[in-house]
Every structure is written in structure tokens, then in C-alpha cells.
CSV table of C-alpha atoms in Angstrom, one decimal:
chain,number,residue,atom,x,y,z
A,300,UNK,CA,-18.1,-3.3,-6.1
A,301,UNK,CA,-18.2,-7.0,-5.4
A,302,UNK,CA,-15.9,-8.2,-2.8
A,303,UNK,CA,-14.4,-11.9,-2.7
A,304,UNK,CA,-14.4,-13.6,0.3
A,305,UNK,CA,-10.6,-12.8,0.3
A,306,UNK,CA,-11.2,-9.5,0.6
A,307,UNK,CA,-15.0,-9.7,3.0
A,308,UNK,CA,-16.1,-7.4,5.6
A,309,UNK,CA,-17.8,-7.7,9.1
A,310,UNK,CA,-18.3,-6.9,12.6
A,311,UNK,CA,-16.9,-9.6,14.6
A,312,UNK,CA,-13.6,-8.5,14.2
A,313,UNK,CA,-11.8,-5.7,16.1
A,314,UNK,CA,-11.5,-2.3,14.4
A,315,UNK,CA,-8.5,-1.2,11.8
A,316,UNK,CA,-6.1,0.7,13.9
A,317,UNK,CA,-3.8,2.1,11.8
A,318,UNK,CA,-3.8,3.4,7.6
A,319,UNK,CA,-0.6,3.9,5.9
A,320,UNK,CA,-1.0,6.0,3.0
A,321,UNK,CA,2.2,5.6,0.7
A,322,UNK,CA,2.7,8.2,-2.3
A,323,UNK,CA,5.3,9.4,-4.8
A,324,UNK,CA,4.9,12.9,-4.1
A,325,UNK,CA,3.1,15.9,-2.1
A,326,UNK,CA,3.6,18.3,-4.7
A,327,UNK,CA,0.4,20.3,-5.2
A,328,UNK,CA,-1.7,19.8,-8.4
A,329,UNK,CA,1.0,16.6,-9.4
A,330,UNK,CA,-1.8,14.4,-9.7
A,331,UNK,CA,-4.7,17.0,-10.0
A,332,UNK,CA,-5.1,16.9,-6.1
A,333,UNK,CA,-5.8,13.2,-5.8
A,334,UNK,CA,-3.2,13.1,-3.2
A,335,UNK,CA,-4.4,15.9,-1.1
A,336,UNK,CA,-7.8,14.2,-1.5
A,337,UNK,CA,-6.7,11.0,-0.1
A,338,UNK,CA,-4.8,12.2,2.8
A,339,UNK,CA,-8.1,15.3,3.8
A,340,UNK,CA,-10.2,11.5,3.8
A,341,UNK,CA,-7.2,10.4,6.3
A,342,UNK,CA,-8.0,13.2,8.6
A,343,UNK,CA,-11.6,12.5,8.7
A,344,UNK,CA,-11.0,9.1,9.8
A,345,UNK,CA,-12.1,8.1,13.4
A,346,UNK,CA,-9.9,9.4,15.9
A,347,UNK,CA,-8.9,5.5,17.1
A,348,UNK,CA,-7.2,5.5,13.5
A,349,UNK,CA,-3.6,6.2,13.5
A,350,UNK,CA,-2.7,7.3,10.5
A,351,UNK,CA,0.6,8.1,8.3
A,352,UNK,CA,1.6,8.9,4.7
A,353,UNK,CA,5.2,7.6,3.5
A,354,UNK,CA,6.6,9.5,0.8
A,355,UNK,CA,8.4,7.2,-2.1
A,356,UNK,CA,9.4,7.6,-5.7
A,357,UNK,CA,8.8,5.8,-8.0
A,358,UNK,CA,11.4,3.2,-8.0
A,359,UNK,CA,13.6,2.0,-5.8
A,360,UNK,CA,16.8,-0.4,-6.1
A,361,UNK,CA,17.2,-4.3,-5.5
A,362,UNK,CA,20.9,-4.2,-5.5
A,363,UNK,CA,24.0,-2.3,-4.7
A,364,UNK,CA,24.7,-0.1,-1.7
A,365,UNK,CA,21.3,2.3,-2.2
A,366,UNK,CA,19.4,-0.9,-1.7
A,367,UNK,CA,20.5,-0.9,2.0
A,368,UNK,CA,20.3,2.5,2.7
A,369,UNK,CA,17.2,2.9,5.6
A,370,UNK,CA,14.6,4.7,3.5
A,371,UNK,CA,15.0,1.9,0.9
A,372,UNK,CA,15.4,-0.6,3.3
A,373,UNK,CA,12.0,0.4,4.7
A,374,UNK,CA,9.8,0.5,1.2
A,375,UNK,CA,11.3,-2.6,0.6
A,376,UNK,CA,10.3,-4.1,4.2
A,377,UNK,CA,7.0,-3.0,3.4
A,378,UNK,CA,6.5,-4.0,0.0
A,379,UNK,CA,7.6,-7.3,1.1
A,380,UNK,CA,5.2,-7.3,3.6
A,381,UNK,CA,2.7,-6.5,1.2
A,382,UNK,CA,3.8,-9.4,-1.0
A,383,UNK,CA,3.3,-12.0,2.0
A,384,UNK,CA,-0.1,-10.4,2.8
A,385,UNK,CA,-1.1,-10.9,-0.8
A,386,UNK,CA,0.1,-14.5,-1.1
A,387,UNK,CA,-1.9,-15.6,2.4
A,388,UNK,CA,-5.0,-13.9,0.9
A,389,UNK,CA,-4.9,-14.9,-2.7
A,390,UNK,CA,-4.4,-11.5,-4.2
A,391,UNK,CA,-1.7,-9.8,-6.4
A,392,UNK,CA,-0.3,-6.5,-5.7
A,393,UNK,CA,-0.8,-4.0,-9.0
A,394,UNK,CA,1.7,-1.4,-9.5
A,395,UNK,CA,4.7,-3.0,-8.3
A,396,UNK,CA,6.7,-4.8,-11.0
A,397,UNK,CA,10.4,-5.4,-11.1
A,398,UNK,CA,12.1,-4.2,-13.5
A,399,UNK,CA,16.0,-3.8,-14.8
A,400,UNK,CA,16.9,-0.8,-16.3
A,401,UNK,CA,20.8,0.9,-17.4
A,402,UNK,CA,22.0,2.6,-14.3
A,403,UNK,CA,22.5,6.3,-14.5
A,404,UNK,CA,26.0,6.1,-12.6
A,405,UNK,CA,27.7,2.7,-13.8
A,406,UNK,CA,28.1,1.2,-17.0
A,407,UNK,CA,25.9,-1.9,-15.9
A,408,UNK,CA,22.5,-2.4,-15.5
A,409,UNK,CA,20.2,-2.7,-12.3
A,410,UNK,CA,17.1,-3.8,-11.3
A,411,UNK,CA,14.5,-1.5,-10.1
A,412,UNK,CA,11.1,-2.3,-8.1
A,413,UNK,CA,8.6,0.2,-9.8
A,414,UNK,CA,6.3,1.8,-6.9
A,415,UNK,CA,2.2,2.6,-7.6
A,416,UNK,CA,1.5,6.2,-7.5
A,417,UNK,CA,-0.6,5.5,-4.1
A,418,UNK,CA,-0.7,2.7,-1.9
A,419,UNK,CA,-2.5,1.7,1.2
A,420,UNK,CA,-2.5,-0.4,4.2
A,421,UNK,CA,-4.2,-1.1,7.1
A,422,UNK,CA,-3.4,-2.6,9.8
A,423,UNK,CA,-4.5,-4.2,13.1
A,424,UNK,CA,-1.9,-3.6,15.8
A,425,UNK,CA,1.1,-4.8,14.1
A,426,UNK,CA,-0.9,-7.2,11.6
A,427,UNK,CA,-1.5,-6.2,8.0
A,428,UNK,CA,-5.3,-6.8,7.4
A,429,UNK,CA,-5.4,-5.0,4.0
A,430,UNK,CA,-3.6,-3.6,1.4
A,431,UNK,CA,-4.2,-1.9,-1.8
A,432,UNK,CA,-4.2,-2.0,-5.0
A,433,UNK,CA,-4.7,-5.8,-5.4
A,434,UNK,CA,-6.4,-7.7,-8.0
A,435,UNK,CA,-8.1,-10.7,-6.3
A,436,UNK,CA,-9.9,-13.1,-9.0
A,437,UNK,CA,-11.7,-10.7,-11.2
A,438,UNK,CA,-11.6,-8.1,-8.6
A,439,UNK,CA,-9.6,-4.8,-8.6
A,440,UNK,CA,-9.4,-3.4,-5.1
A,441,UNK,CA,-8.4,0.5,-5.3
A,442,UNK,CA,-7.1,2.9,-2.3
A,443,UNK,CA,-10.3,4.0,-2.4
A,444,UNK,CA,-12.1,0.9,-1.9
A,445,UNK,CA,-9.9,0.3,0.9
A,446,UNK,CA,-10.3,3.2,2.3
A,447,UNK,CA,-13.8,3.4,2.5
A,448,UNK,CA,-14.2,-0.1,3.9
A,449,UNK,CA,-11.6,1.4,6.8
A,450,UNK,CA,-13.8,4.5,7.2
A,451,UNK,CA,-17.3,3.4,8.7
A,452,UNK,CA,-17.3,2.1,12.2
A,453,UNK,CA,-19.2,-0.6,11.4
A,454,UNK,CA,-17.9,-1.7,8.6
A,455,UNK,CA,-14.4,-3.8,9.9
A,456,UNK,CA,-11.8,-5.8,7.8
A,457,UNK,CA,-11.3,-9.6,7.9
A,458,UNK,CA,-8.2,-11.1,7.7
A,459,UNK,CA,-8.3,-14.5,6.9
């Protein structure tokens, strides 16, 4: 894969100290084992690497009193932070649209942010230095090509 200089790599940068793996669900075989792939390449990752997977479904609300509950509060702290890491570094997030849909317990409708299957981000002490999926220009960055770009040593992530 080709990397924009939005998303470029090098050394003179210090190292990714934390990954943040966030999926819809741990349930064995859900995804034919893609998660547990993901989070078995988390545990081989240096041991300077924090690293934690968030479990969120597939939607969560904009509005109304579930909105502020904490577990939506935080996938909406962090999708927001993702959203201001991707305006700084020219990218778009993929997999997170908003959306209004008929509420299941009121006659009214709500709107709904849809969540990607997986996410990641990496950070830098408390600095988001990547996050994934993004499409920047022509370029679709995966979890996987984020992850591996955390993975060697030498290899570090630029944040411009």
C-alpha cells in the first residue's frame, strides 16, 4: 500500500504507546475469527504498548437521555476525537455515518451514529497519532494497515 504524506512513517518520532482496538462484539466465530485475530496481533505487540479493546454495538444515539449515559458518552468522546484527528490530517473516517432511524420505544424518530465493525487508534501519551479506517485521497487505510505500521519498532507514526 501507498501511504500519503498524511498518513507517513519514520523514526524520528517517539514510539506509539498505546492501541485501542474498538469492536462490536467478542462472540466467537461472529465475524469468522477476525476479531480474535486482531486482538492475538494486540498481544504480540511490544511490551511498551498498552493496549485495550472497547466493546460497542453497532449504533449508538445522538439524542435523548441514552445519549448521556457513560458508555455512550465515551464512544461518542472518542468518535469525536477521531473526527478532529481526521480533519487535522486530511482524512475521512469510513464506517461511521449518521443516520435517523424510527425509535423502537417512542413514536418519533432518532438519529443514530452507525459504528464500523472494528476500529483502531493509536496513540502517543494522550495524543491521537492514528486512527483507522480512513480514506485519505485515494487511499484506504484498514486496522490492519494500522496495525502493522504500530507493530515494528522501527517503523513509528507521524503526526503531522
Amino acid at each position: 500500500m501507498n501511504l500519503s504524506s498524511s498518513q507517513a512513517f519514520g523514526t524520528d518520532r517517539p514510539p506509539v504507546t498505546a492501541v485501542h482496538l474498538f469492536v462490536r462484539s467478542l462472540s466467537p466465530d461472529s465475524d469468522g475469527g477476525r476479531v480474535e485475530e486482531l486482538v492475538a496481533q494486540l498481544d504480540d505487540l511490544d511490551e511498551a504498548i498498552d493496549t485495550t479493546v472497547h466493546i460497542w454495538g453497532d449504533a449508538v444515539g445522538l439524542e435523548g437521555p441514552l445519549a448521556e449515559t457513560p458508555p455512550a458518552r465515551f464512544v461518542l468522546d472518542e468518535v469525536a476525537d477521531f473526527r478532529d484527528w481526521a480533519a487535522r490530517h486530511g482524512a475521512e473516517l469510513v464506517g461511521f455515518e449518521t443516520r435517523e432511524t424510527a425509535c423502537a420505544f417512542t413514536d418519533r424518530n432518532c438519529r443514530l451514529l452507525s459504528l464500523p465493525t472494528v476500529a483502531l487508534a493509536a496513540t502517543r501519551g494522550d495524543e491521537l497519532v492514528g486512527v483507522a479506517p480512513v480514506q485519505v485521497d485515494d487511499d484506504h487505510v484498514t486496522v490492519d494497515d494500522l496495525l502493522a505500521a504500530v507493530e515494528p519498532t522501527e517503523k513509528r507514526l507521524v503526526a503531522q
